[in-house]
Coordinates of C-alpha atoms and ligand atoms in Angstrom, one line a residue:
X16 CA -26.3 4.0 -25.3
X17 CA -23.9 3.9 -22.4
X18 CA -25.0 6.3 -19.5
X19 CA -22.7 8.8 -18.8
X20 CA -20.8 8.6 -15.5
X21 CA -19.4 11.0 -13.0
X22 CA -17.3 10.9 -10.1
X23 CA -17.6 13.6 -8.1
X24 CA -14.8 14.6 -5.4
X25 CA -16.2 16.4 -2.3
X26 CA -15.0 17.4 1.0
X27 CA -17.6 19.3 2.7
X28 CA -21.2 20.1 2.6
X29 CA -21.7 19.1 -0.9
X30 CA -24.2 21.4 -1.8
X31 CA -23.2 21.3 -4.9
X32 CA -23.2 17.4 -5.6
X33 CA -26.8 18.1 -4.6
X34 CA -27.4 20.3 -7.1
X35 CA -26.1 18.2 -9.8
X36 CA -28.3 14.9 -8.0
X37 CA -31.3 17.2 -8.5
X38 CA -30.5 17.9 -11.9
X39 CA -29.8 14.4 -13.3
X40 CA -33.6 13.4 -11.0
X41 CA -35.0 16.4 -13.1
X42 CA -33.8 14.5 -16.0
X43 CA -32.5 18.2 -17.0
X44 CA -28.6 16.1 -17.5
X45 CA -28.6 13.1 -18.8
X46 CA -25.9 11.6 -16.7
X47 CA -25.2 8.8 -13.4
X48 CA -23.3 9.7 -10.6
X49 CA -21.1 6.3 -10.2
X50 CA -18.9 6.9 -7.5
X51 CA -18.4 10.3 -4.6
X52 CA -15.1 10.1 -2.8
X53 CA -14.4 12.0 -0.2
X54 CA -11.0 12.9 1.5
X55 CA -12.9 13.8 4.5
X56 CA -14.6 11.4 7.1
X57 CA -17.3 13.5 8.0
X58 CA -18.3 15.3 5.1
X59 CA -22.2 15.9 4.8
X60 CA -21.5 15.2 1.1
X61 CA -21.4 11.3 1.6
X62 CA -24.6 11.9 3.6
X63 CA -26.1 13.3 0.8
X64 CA -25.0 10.3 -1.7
X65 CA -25.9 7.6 0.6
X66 CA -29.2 8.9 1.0
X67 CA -29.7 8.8 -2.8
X68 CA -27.8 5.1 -3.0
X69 CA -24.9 6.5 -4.8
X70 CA -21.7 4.6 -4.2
X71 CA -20.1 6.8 -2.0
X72 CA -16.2 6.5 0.1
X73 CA -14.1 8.4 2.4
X74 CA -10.4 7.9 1.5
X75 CA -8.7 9.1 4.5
X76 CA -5.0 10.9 2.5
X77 CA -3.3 9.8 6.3
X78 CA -3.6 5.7 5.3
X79 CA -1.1 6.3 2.5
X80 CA 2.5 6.7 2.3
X81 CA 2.3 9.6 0.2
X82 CA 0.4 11.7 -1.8
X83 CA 1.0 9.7 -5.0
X84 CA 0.1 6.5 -3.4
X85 CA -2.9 8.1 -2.5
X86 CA -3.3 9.6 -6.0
X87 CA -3.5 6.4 -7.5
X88 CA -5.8 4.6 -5.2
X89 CA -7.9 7.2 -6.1
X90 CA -7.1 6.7 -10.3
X91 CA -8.0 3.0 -9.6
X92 CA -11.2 3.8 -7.5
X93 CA -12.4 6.1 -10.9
X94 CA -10.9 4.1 -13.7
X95 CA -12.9 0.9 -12.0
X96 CA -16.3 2.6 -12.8
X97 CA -15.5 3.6 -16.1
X98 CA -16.0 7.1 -15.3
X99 CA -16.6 10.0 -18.6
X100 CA -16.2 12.9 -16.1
X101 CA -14.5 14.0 -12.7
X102 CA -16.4 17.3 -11.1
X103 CA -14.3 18.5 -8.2
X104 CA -17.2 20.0 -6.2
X105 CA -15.3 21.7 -2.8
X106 CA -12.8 19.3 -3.2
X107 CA -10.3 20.6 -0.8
X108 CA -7.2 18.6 -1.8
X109 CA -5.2 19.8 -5.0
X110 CA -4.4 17.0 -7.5
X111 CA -1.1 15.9 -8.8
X112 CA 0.4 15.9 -12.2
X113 CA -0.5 12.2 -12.5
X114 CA -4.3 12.3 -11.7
X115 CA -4.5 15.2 -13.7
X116 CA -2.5 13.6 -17.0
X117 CA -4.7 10.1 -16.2
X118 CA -7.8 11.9 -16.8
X119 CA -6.6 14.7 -18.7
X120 CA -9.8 16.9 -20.4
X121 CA -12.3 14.9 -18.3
X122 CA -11.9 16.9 -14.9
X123 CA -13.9 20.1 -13.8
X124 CA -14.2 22.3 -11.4
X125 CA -16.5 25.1 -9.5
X126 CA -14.7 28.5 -7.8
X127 CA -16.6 30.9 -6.7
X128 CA -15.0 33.6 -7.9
X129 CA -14.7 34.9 -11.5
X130 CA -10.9 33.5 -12.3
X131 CA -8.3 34.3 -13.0
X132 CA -9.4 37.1 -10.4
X133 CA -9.2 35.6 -6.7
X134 CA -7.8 31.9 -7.4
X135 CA -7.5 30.0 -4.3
X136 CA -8.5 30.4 -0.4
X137 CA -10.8 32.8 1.3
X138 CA -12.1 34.0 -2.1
X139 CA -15.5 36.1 -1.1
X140 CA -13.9 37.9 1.8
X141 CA -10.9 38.9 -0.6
X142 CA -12.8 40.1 -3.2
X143 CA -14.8 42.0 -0.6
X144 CA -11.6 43.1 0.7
X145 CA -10.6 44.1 -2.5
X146 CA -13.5 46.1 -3.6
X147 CA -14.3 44.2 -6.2
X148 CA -18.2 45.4 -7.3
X149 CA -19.1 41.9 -9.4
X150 CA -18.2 38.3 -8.2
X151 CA -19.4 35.3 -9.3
X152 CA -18.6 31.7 -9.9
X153 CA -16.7 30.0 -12.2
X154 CA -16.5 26.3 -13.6
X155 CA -13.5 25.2 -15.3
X156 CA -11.4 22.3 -16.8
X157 CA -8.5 21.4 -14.2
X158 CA -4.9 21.9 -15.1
X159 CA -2.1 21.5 -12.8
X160 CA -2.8 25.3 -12.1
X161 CA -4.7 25.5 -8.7
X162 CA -7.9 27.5 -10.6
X163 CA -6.3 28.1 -13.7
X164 CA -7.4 25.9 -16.1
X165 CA -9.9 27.0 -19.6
X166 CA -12.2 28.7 -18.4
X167 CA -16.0 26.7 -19.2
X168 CA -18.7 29.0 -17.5
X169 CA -19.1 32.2 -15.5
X170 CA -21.8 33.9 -13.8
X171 CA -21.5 37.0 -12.7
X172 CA -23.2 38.4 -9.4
X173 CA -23.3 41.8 -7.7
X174 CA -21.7 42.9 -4.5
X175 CA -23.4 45.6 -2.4
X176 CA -22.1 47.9 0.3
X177 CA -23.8 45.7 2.8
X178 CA -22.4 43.0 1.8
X179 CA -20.5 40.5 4.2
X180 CA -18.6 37.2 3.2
X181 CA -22.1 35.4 4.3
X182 CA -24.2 37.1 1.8
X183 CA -22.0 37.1 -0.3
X184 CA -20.8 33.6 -0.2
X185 CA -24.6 32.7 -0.5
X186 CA -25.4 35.0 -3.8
X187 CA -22.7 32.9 -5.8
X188 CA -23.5 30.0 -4.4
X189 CA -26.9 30.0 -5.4
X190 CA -25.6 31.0 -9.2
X191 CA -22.9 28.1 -8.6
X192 CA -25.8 25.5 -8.2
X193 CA -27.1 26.5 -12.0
X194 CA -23.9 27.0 -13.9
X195 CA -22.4 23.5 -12.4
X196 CA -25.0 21.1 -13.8
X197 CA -25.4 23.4 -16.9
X198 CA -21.4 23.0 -17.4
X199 CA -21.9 19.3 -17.3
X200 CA -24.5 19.2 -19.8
X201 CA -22.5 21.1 -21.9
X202 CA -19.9 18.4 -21.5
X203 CA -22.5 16.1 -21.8
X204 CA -23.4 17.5 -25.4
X205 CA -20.3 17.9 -26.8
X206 CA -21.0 21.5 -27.2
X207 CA -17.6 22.6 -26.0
X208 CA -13.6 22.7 -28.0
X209 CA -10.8 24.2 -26.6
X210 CA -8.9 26.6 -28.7
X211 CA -5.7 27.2 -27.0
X212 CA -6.6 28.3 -23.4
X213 CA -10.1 29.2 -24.0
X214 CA -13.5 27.2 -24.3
X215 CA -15.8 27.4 -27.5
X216 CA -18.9 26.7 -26.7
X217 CA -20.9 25.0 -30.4
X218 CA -23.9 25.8 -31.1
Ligands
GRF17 C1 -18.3 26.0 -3.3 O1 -18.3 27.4 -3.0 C2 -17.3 25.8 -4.5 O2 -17.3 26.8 -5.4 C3 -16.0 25.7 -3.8 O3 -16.2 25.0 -2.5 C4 -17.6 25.2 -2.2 C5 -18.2 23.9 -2.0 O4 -19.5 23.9 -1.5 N1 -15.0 25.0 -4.6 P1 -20.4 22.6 -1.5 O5 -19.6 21.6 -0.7 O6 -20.6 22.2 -2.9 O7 -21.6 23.0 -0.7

């Protein structure tokens, strides 16, 4: 059987890339990583995939015209490595209506927040702001809503009175590195069918 192939789009530290690295070594998701782009040059993310021998490029956004030339180098780059799935994983750059129809279904993402509350920027020190008492983390299919797309997985996470955006930030993140390679398998499975905007998950 074909292996099943992800790209994942970082920007940053990519702890989450490693979680899903760590899951697929583990065996726990039956899946190759074929390709990480990032859109930044120094991101500890490529570290991270060289170091494991995944193909892994920085496409700098400034070397094309525009943001659809840049969009479809990066459709090429994907399409080349006959790619199942695209996990956005602190992907800081928000896709265009043609990336998004190119690989429509096939594209996921991680928030750490539980959407539709907090979509966006600056998400733990809002919702500590706010007053919220639960956040959490949520991974979802990507529409050309920024966050708003059918909602896959959510875990939820307490905030306490001592809470600052560090501790916070941490408490989700550490739930973020489960629920992310769990979506994926999922995926993976077939488990999932979307009935209008929201996610069935099979048995
Ligand atoms: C995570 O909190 C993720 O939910 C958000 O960006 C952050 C990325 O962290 N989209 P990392 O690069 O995976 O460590």
């Amino acid at each position: 059987m074909a292996p099943f192939t992800l790209a994942v789009l970082v920007s940053g530290r990519g702890s989450n890339l490693q979680a899903i690295i760590d899951s697929i070594e583990k065996k726990d998701l039956p899946a190759e990583i074929g390709l990480v782009v990032s859109n930044v040059k120094d991101a500890y993310a490529l570290e991270r995939a060289q170091k494991q021998g995944i193909e892994s490029i920085f496409m700098d956004p400034k070397s094309y015209p525009d943001r659809n030339s840049y969009e479809q180098a990066l459709v090429e780059r994907i399409q080349a490595k006959s790619v199942n799935l695209i996990c956005l994983a602190g992907f800081m750059r928000v896709l265009g209506k043609h990336f998004i129809e190119t690989f429509s279904g096939r594209i996921i993402n991680i928030h750490p927040s539980l959407l539709p509350a907090f979509p966006g920027l600056n998400v733990q020190k809002r919702a500590l702001e706010h007053g919220a008492r639960f956040s959490g983390c949520t991974v979802h299919y990507v529409n050309e809503e920024v966050d708003g797309g059918p909602i896959i997985l959510q875990t939820v996470v307490p905030i306490y009175d001592n809470d600052d955006e560090a501790s916070l930030s941490e408490r989700i993140l550490e739930q973020e590195h489960i629920a992310y390679p769990e979506a994926i398998r999922l995926i993976i499975e077939g488990r999932l069918t979307l009935s209008g905007r929201r996610v069935l998950h099979g048995k």
